Amino acid sequence: MKSKFEVLSLSEIEQRYPDEWVLVEVTKVDKTKGPLSGRVLAHSHDRRDLVGVNRVFCEQNPQRMTYVFFAGPVAPEGYTVVV
């Protein structure tokens, strides 16, 4: 049986929770401190659902890093994002 808090790569998380916002406790970073893998703490179609979970986790684990991202396309097909 898999643990609720199994460590997954970001690509595995994207596949598991398509088109959802995901809150991750980061377990591995690259040399620029970018997240590579982590444990999913919460996921939802509404990003606001993750705010309270993130706040509580960070208060209880001040040395741990979290990452929130959308596991899907940033823009609808046919659109381009300009930054």
CSV table of C-alpha atoms in Angstrom, one decimal:
chain,number,residue,atom,x,y,z
A,1,MET,CA,0.0,0.0,0.0
A,2,LYS,CA,1.3,3.4,-1.0
A,3,SER,CA,1.7,6.1,1.7
A,4,LYS,CA,-0.4,9.2,1.4
A,5,PHE,CA,2.9,11.1,1.7
A,6,GLU,CA,5.0,9.3,-0.9
A,7,VAL,CA,7.8,11.2,-2.6
A,8,LEU,CA,7.1,11.9,-6.2
A,9,SER,CA,8.9,13.8,-9.0
A,10,LEU,CA,7.1,16.9,-10.2
A,11,SER,CA,6.2,15.2,-13.5
A,12,GLU,CA,4.7,12.3,-11.6
A,13,ILE,CA,2.6,14.8,-9.6
A,14,GLU,CA,1.5,16.5,-12.8
A,15,GLN,CA,0.3,13.2,-14.2
A,16,ARG,CA,-1.5,12.1,-11.0
A,17,TYR,CA,-3.3,15.5,-10.5
A,18,PRO,CA,-4.0,16.9,-14.0
A,19,ASP,CA,-5.5,20.3,-14.2
A,20,GLU,CA,-5.4,20.8,-10.4
A,21,TRP,CA,-3.5,23.1,-8.1
A,22,VAL,CA,-1.0,21.1,-6.0
A,23,LEU,CA,0.7,22.0,-2.7
A,24,VAL,CA,4.0,20.0,-2.2
A,25,GLU,CA,6.4,19.7,0.6
A,26,VAL,CA,9.7,19.9,-1.3
A,27,THR,CA,12.1,17.0,-0.7
A,28,LYS,CA,14.7,17.5,-3.4
A,29,VAL,CA,15.9,20.7,-5.2
A,30,ASP,CA,18.3,21.3,-8.1
A,31,LYS,CA,21.4,23.5,-7.7
A,32,THR,CA,19.4,26.7,-8.1
A,33,LYS,CA,17.0,25.6,-5.4
A,34,GLY,CA,14.2,24.8,-7.9
A,35,PRO,CA,11.9,21.9,-6.7
A,36,LEU,CA,12.4,18.5,-8.3
A,37,SER,CA,10.4,16.2,-6.1
A,38,GLY,CA,8.2,16.2,-3.0
A,39,ARG,CA,5.2,15.0,-1.0
A,40,VAL,CA,1.7,16.1,-2.0
A,41,LEU,CA,0.1,17.9,1.0
A,42,ALA,CA,-3.1,19.0,-0.8
A,43,HIS,CA,-4.6,19.3,-4.3
A,44,SER,CA,-7.7,21.1,-5.6
A,45,HIS,CA,-9.2,22.7,-8.6
A,46,ASP,CA,-9.4,25.9,-6.6
A,47,ARG,CA,-6.0,27.4,-5.5
A,48,ARG,CA,-7.6,29.1,-2.5
A,49,ASP,CA,-8.3,25.6,-1.0
A,50,LEU,CA,-4.5,25.3,-0.5
A,51,VAL,CA,-3.9,28.5,1.4
A,52,GLY,CA,-4.9,27.3,4.9
A,53,VAL,CA,-3.2,23.9,4.5
A,54,ASN,CA,0.0,25.7,3.4
A,55,ARG,CA,-0.2,28.2,6.3
A,56,VAL,CA,-0.6,25.5,8.9
A,57,PHE,CA,2.2,23.3,7.4
A,58,CYS,CA,4.6,26.2,7.3
A,59,GLU,CA,3.8,27.2,11.0
A,60,GLN,CA,4.4,23.7,12.1
A,61,ASN,CA,7.5,23.1,9.9
A,62,PRO,CA,9.3,26.4,9.5
A,63,GLN,CA,12.5,24.7,8.1
A,64,ARG,CA,10.6,22.9,5.3
A,65,MET,CA,10.0,24.4,1.9
A,66,THR,CA,6.6,24.2,0.1
A,67,TYR,CA,5.7,24.7,-3.6
A,68,VAL,CA,2.3,25.5,-5.1
A,69,PHE,CA,1.8,24.9,-8.8
A,70,PHE,CA,-0.8,24.2,-11.4
A,71,ALA,CA,-0.5,20.7,-13.0
A,72,GLY,CA,-1.7,21.6,-16.4
A,73,PRO,CA,-1.3,24.0,-19.3
A,74,VAL,CA,-0.8,27.6,-18.2
A,75,ALA,CA,-2.8,28.9,-21.1
A,76,PRO,CA,-5.6,27.4,-23.2
A,77,GLU,CA,-4.5,25.7,-26.5
A,78,GLY,CA,-4.0,28.3,-29.2
A,79,TYR,CA,-2.9,31.0,-26.8
A,80,THR,CA,0.6,32.2,-26.0
A,81,VAL,CA,1.8,33.6,-22.7
A,82,VAL,CA,4.1,36.6,-22.8
A,83,VAL,CA,6.1,37.4,-19.7
